[in-house]
PDB file of C-alpha atoms in Angstrom:
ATOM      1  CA  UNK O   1      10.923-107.063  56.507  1.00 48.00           C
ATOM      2  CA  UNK O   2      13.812-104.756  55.858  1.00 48.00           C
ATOM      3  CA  UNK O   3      12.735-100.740  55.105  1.00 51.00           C
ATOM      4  CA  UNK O   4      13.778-100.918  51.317  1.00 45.00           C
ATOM      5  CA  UNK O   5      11.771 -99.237  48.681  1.00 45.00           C
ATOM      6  CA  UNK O   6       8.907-101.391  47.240  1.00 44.00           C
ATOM      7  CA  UNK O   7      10.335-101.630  44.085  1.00 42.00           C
ATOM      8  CA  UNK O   8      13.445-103.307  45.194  1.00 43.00           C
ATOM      9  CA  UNK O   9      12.245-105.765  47.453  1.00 44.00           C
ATOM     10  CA  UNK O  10      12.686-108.778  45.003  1.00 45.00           C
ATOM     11  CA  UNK O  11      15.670-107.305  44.118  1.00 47.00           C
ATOM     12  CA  UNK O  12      17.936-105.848  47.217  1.00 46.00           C
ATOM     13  CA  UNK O  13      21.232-105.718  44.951  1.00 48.00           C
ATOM     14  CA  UNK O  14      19.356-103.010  42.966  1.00 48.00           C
ATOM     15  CA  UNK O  15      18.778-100.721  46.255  1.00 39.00           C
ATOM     16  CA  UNK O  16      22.266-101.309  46.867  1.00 43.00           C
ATOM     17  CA  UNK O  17      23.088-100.057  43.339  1.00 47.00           C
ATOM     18  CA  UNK O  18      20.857 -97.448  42.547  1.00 42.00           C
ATOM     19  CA  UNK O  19      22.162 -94.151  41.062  1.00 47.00           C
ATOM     20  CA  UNK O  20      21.345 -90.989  43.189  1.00 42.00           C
ATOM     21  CA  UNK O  21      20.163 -87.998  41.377  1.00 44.00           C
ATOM     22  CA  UNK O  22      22.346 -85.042  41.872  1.00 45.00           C
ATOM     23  CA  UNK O  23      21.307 -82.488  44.899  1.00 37.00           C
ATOM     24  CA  UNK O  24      19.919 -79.298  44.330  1.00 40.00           C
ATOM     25  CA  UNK O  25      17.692 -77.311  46.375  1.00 38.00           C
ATOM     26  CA  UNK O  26      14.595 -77.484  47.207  1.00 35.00           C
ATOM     27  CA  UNK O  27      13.667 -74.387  49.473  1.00 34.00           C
ATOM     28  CA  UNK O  28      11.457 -71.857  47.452  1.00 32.00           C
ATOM     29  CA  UNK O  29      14.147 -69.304  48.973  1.00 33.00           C
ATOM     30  CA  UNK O  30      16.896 -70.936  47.222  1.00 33.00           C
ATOM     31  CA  UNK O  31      14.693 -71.828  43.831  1.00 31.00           C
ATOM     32  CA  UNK O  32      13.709 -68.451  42.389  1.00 34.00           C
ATOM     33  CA  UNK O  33      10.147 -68.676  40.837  1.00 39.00           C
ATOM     34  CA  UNK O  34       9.597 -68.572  37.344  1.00 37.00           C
ATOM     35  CA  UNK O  35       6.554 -67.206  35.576  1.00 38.00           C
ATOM     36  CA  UNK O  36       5.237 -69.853  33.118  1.00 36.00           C
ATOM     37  CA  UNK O  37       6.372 -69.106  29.395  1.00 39.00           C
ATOM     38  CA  UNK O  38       4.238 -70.775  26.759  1.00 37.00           C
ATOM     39  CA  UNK O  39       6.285 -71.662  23.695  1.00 38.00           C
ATOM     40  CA  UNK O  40       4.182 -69.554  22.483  1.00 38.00           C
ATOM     41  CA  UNK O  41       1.521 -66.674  23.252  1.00 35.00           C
ATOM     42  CA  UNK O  42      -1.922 -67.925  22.368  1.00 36.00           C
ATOM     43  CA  UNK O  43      -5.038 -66.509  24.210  1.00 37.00           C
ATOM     44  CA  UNK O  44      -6.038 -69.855  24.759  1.00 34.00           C
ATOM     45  CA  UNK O  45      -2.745 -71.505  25.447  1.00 35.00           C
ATOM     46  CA  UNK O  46      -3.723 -71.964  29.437  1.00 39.00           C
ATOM     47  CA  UNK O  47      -6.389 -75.097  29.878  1.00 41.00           C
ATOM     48  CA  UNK O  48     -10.055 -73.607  29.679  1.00 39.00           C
ATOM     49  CA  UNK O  49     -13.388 -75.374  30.588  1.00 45.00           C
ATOM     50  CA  UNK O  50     -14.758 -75.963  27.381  1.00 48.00           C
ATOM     51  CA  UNK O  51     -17.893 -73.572  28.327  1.00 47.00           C
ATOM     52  CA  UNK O  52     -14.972 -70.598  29.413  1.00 44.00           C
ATOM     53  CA  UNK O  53     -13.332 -71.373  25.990  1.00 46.00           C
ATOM     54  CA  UNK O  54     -16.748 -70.856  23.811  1.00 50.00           C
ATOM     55  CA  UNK O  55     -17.320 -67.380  26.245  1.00 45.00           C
ATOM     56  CA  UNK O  56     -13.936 -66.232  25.011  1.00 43.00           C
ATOM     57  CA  UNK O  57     -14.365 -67.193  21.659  1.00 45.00           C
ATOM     58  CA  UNK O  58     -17.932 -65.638  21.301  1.00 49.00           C
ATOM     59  CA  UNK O  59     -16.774 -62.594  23.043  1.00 47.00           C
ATOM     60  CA  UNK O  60     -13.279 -61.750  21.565  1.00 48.00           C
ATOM     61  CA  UNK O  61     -14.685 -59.278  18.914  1.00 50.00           C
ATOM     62  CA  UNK O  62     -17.492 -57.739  20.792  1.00 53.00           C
ATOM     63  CA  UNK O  63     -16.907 -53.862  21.542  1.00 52.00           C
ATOM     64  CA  UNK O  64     -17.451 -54.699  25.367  1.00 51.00           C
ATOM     65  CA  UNK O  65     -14.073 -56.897  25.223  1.00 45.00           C
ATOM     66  CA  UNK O  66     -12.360 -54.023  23.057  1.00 48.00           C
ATOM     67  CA  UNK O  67     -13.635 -51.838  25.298  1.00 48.00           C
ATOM     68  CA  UNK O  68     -12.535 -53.131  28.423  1.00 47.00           C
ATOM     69  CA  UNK O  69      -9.208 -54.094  26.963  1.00 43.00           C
ATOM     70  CA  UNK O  70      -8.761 -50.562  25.918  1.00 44.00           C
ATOM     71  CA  UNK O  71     -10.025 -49.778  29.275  1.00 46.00           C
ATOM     72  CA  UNK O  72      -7.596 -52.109  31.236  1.00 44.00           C
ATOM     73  CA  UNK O  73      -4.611 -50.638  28.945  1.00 42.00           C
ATOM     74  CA  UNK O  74      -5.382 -47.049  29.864  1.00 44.00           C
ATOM     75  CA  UNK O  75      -5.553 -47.709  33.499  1.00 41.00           C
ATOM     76  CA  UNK O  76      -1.631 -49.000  33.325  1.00 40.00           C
ATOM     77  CA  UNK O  77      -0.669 -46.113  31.323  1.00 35.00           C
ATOM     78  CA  UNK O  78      -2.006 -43.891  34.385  1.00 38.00           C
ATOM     79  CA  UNK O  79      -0.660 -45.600  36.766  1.00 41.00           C
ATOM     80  CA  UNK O  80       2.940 -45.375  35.863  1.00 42.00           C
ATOM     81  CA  UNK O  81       2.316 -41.313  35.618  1.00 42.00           C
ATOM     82  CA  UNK O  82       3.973 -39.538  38.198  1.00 51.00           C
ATOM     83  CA  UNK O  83       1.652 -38.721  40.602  1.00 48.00           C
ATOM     84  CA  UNK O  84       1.430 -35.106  40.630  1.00 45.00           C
ATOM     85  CA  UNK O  85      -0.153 -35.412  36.648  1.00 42.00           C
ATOM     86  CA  UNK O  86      -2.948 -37.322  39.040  1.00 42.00           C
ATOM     87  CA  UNK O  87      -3.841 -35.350  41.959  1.00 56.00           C
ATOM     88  CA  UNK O  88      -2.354 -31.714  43.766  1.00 88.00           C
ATOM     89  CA  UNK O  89       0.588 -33.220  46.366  1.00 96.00           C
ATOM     90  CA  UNK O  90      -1.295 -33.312  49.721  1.00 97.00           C
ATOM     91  CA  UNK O  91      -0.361 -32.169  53.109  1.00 97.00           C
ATOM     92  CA  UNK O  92      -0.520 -34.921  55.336  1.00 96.00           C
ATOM     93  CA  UNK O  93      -0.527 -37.600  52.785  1.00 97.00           C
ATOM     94  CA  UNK O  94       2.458 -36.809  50.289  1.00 98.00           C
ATOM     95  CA  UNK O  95       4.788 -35.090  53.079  1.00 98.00           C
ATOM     96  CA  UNK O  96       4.444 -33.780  56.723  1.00 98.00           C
ATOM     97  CA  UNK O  97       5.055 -30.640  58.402  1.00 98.00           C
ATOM     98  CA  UNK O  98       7.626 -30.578  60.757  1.00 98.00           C
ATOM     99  CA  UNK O  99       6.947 -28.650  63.813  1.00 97.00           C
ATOM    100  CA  UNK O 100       8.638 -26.688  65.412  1.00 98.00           C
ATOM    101  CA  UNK O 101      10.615 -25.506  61.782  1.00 98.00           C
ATOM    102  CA  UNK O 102      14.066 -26.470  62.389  1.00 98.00           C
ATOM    103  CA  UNK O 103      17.043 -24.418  61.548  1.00 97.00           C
ATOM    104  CA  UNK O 104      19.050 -24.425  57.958  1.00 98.00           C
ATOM    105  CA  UNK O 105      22.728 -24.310  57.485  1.00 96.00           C
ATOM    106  CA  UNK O 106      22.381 -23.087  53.720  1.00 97.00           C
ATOM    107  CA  UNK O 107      22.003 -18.865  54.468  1.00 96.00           C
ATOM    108  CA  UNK O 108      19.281 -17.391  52.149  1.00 96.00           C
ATOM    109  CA  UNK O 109      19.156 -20.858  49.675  1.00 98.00           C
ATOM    110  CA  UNK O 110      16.473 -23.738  50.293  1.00 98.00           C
ATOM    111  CA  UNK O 111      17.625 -26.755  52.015  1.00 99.00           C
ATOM    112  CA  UNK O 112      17.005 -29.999  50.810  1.00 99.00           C
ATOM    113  CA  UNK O 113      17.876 -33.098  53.373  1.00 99.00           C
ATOM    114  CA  UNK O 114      18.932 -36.462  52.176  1.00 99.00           C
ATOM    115  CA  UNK O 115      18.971 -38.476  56.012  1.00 99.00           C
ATOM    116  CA  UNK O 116      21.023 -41.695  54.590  1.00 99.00           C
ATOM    117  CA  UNK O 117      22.533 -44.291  55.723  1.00 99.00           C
ATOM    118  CA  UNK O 118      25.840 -46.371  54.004  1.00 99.00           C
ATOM    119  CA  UNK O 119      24.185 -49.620  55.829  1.00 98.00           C
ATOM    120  CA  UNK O 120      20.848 -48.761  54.349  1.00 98.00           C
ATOM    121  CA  UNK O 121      20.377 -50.739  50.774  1.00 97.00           C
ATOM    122  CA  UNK O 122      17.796 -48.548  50.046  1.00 97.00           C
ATOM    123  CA  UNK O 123      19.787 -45.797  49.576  1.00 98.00           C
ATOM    124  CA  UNK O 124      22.078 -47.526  47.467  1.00 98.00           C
ATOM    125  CA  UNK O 125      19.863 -48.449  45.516  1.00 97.00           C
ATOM    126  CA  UNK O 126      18.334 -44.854  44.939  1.00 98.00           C
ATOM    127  CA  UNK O 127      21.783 -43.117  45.690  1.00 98.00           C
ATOM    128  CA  UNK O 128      22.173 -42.589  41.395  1.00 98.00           C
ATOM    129  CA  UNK O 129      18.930 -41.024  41.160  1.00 98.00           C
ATOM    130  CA  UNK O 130      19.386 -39.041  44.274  1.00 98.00           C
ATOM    131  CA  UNK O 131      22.878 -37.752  42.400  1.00 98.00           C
ATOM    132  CA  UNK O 132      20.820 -36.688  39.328  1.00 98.00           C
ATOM    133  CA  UNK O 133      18.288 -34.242  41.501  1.00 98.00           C
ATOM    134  CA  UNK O 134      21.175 -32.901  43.053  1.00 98.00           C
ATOM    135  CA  UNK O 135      22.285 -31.912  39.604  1.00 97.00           C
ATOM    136  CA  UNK O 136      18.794 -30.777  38.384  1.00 98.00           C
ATOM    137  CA  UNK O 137      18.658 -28.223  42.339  1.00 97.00           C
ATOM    138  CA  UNK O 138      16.577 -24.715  41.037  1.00 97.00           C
ATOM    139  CA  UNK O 139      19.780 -22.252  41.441  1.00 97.00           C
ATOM    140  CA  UNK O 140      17.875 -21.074  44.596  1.00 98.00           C
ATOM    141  CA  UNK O 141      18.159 -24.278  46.492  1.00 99.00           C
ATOM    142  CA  UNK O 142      21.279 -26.406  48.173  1.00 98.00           C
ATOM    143  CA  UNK O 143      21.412 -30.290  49.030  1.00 99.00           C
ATOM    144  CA  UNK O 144      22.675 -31.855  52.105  1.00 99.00           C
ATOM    145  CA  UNK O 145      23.497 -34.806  52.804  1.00 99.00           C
ATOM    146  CA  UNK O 146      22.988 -35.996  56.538  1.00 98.00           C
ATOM    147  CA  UNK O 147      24.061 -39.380  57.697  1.00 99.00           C
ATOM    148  CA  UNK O 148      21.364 -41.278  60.413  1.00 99.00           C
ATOM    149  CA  UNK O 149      22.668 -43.291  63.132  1.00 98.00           C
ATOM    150  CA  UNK O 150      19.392 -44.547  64.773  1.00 97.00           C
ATOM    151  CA  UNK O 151      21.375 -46.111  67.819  1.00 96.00           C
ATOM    152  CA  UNK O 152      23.244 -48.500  65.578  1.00 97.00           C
ATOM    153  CA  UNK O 153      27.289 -48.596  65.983  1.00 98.00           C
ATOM    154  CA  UNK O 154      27.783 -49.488  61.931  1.00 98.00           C
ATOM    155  CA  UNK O 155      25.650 -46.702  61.061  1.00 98.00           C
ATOM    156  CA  UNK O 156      27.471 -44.391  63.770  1.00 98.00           C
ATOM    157  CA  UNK O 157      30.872 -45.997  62.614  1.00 99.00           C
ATOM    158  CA  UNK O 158      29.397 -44.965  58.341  1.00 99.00           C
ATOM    159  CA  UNK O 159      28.305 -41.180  59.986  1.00 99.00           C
ATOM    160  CA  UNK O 160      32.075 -40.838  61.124  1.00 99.00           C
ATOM    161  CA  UNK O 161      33.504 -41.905  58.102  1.00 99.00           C
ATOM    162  CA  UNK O 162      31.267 -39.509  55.989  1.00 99.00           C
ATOM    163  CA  UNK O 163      32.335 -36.303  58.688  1.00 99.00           C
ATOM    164  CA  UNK O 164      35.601 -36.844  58.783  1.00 99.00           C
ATOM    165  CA  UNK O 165      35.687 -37.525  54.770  1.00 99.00           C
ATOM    166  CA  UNK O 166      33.697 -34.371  54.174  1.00 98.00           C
ATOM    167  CA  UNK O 167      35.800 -32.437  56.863  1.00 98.00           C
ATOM    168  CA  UNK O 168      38.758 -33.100  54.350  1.00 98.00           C
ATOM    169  CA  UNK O 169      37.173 -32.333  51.650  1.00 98.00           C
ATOM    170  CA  UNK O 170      36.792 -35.765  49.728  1.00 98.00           C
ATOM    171  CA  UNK O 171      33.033 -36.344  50.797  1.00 98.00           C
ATOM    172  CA  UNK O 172      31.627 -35.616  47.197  1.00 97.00           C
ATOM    173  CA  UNK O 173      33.669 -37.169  45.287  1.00 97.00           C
ATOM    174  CA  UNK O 174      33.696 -40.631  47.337  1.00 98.00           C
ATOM    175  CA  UNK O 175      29.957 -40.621  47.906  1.00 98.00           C
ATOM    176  CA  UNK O 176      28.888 -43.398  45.504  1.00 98.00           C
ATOM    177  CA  UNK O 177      32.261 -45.233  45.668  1.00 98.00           C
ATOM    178  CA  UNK O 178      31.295 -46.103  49.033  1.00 99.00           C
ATOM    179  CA  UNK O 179      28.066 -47.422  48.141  1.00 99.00           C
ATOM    180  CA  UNK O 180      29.892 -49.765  45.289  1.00 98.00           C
ATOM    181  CA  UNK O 181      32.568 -50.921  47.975  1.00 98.00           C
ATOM    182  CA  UNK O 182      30.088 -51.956  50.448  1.00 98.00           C
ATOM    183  CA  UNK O 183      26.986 -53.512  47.760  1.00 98.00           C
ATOM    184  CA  UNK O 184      29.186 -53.993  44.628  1.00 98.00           C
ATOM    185  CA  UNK O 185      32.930 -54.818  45.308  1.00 97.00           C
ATOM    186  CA  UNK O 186      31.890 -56.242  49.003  1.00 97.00           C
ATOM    187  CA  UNK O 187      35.214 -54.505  50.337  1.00 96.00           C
ATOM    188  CA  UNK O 188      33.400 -52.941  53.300  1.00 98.00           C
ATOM    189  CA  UNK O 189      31.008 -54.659  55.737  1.00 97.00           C
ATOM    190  CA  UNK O 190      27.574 -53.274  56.132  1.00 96.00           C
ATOM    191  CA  UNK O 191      26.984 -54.694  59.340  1.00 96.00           C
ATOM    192  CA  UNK O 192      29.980 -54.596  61.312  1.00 96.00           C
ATOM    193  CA  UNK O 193      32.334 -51.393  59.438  1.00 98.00           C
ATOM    194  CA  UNK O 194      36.124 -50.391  61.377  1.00 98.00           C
ATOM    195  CA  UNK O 195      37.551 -46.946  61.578  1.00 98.00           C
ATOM    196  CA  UNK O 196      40.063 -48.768  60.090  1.00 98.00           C
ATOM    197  CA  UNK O 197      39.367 -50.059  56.787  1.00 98.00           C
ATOM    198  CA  UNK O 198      37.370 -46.804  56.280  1.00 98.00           C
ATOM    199  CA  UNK O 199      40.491 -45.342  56.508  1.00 98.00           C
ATOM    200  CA  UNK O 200      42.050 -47.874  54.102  1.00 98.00           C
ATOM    201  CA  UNK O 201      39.035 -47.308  51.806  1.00 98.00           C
ATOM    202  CA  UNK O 202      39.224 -43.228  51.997  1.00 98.00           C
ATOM    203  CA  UNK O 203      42.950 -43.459  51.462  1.00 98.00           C
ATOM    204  CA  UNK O 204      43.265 -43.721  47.605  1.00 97.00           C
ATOM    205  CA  UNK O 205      41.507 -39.960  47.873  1.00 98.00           C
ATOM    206  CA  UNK O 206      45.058 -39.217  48.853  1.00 97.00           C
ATOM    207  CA  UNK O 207      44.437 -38.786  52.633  1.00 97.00           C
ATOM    208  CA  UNK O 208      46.741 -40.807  54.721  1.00 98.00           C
ATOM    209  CA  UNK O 209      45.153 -43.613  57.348  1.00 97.00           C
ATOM    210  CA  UNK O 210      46.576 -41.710  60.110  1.00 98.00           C
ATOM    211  CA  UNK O 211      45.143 -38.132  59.141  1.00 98.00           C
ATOM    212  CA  UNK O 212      41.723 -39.491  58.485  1.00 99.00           C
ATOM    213  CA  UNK O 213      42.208 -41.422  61.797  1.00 98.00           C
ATOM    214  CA  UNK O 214      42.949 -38.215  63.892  1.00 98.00           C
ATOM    215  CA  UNK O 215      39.909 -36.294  62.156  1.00 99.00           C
ATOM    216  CA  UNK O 216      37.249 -39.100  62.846  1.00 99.00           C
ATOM    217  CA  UNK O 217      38.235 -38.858  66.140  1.00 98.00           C
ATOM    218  CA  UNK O 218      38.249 -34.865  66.736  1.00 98.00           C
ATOM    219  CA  UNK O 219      36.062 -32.765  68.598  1.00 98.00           C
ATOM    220  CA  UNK O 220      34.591 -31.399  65.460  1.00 98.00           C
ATOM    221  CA  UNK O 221      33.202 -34.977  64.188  1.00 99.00           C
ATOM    222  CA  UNK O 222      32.493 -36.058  67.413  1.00 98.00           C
ATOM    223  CA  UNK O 223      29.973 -32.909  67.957  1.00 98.00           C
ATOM    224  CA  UNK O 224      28.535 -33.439  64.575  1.00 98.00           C
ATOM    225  CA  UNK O 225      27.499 -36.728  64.621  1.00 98.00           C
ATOM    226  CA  UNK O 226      25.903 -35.713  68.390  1.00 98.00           C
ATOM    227  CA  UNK O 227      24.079 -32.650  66.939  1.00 98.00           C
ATOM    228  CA  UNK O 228      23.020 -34.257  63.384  1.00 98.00           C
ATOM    229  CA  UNK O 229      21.502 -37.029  65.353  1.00 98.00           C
ATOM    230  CA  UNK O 230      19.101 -35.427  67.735  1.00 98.00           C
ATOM    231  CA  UNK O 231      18.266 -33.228  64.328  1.00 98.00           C
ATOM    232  CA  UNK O 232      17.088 -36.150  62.698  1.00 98.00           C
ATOM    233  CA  UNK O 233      14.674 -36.723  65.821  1.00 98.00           C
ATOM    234  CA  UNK O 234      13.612 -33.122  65.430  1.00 98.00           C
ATOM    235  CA  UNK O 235      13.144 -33.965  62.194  1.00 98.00           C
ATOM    236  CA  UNK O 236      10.683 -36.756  62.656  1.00 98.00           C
ATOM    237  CA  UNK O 237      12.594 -38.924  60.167  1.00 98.00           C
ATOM    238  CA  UNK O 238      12.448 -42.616  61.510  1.00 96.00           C
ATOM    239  CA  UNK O 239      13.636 -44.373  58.327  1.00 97.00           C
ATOM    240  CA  UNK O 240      16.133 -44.049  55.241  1.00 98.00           C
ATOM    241  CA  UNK O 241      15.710 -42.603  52.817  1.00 98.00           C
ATOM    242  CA  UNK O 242      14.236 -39.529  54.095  1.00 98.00           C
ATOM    243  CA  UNK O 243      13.854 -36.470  52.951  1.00 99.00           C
ATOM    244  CA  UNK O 244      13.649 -32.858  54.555  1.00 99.00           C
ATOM    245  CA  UNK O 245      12.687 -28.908  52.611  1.00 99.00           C
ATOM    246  CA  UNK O 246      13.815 -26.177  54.539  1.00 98.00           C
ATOM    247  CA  UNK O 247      13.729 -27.571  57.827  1.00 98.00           C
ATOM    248  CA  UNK O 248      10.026 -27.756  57.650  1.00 98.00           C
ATOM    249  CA  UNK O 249       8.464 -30.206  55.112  1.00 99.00           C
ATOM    250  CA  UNK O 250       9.705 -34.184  55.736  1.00 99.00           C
ATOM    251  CA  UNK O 251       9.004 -36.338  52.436  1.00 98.00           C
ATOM    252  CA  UNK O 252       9.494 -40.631  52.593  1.00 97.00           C
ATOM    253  CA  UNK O 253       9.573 -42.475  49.248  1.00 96.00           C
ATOM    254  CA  UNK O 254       6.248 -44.373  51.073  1.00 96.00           C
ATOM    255  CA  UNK O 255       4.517 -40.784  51.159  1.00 97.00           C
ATOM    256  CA  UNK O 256       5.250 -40.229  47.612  1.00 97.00           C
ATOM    257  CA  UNK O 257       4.013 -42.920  46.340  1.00 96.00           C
ATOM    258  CA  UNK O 258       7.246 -44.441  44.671  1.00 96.00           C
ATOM    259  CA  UNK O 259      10.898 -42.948  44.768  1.00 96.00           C
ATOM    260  CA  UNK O 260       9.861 -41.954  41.375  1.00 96.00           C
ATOM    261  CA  UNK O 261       7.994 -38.984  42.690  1.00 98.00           C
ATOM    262  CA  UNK O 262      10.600 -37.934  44.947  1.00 98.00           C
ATOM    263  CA  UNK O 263      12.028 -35.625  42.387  1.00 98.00           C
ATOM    264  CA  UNK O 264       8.435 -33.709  41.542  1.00 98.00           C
ATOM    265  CA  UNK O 265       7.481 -33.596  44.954  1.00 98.00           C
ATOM    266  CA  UNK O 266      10.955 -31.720  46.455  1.00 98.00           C
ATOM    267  CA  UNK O 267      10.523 -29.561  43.467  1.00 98.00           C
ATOM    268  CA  UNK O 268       6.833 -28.787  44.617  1.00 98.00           C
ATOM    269  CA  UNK O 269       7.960 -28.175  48.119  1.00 98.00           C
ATOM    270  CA  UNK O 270      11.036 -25.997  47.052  1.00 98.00           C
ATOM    271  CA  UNK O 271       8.468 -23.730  44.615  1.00 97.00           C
ATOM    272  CA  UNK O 272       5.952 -23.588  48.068  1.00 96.00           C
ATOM    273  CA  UNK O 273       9.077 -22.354  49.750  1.00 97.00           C
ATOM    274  CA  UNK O 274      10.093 -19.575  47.252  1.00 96.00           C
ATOM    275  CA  UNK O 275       6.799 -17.908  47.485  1.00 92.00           C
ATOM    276  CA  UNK O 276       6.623 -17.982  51.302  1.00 86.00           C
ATOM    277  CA  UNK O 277       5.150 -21.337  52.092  1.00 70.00           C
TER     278      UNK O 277
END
């Protein structure tokens, strides 16, 4: 007996004719889930055992249910408070103290650290908000931006590029435009970058491919992006996005509970800082 389908054995010209549905995919990677949407909302629109259904019913105008319901609702509301309007910012638990303090390169103004990465999507993705603290700095502190390598060549190859851009002066204003090239546009790899088509990216700043060549390649780049990186080890920082105040306070987006608190928290740690720590 030949392998074909049960319901074509009496039949093997329909086997031979049968219409194919048209692939699509079947991995749950490639199918994105969807959360069931009832025509619509009803309370009891989901199948209930008829015993669950005469609970709801009986219980649906009792204060308990109001009052749990009211209950439930108040619990969201809290949650999605920053955190430091629901407990004091905790040493140990919201940041970490960095020991020894390391040095600052801002004179008498409070540092504040971004460690980034162009090859980390995290910090593309919070790279706008990060923008809009720098903005909203008290006039006593500065922001820096320092690039992290972490022993990978695109990162070191991303550290260059932002060096040699800020050594000619175009850093700022091509800070996000990188981030759209690479996650955006897609005209820079993430994984596997050149000096080159940095330099072909950098040169509509008006910097020619061959000055932004020589720079990523000088002395002064080179010792920067040997120095920045065994600061970031002092540092403690292990991940990106990190955050550092004043060379002695090292904040994660993990430790803050959310990148949402990042802003209230460096402004907690700057105000620590102005009165002495």
């Amino acid at each position: 007996m030949t392998n074909t389908p049960r319901s074509c054995r009496r039949s093997p010209s329909a086997w031979a004719k049968r219409t194919l549905r048209p692939w699509r995919p079947t991995c749950r990677v490639c199918i994105p889930r969807r959360a069931h949407r009832p025509s619509s909302f009803h309370p009891y629109s989901a199948p209930l055992h008829d015993t669950a259904r005469r609970f709801f019913i009986a219980t649906e105008n009792s204060a308990m249910f109001k009052a749990l319901i009211a209950l439930t609702l108040g619990v969201g509301l809290f949650a999605g408070l920053p955190l430091q309007a629901q407990e004091t910012w905790q040493e140990g638990k919201h940041y970490f103290l960095i020991e020894p303090t390391q040095a600052t390169t801002t004179g008498d103004k409070i540092e504040v650290v971004e460690v980034f990465s162009y090859g980390c999507a995290h910090c593309n993705e919070v790279a706008p908000m990060v923008e809009d603290i720098v903005k909203r700095l008290p006039a006593n502190a500065q922001f820096v931006k320092l690039p992290a390598q972490f022993g990978f060549e695109a990162w070191k190859t991303f550290a260059r590029g932002f060096y040699t851009a800020q050594a000619l002066g175009i850093a700022d204003k091509s800070h996000l435009d990188v981030f759209r090239a690479i996650y955006v546009d897609r005209k820079l790899d993430s994984r596997s970058p050149t000096l080159a088509s940095l330099a072909d990216f950098y040169s509509k700043y008006g910097v020619s491919a061959a000055d932004f060549t020589a720079t990523a390649q000088s002395f002064a780049v080179e010792t920067k992006l040997k120095r920045n990186d065994a600061l970031i080890k002092a540092y403690g920082v292990d991940g990106t996005p990190g955050f550092v105040v004043n060379g002695k306070y090292r904040v994660t987006g993990q430790s803050a509970g959310g990148y949402q608190n990042i802003e209230p928290l460096l402004n907690f740690l700057i105000a620590k800082e102005t009165k002495g720590g």
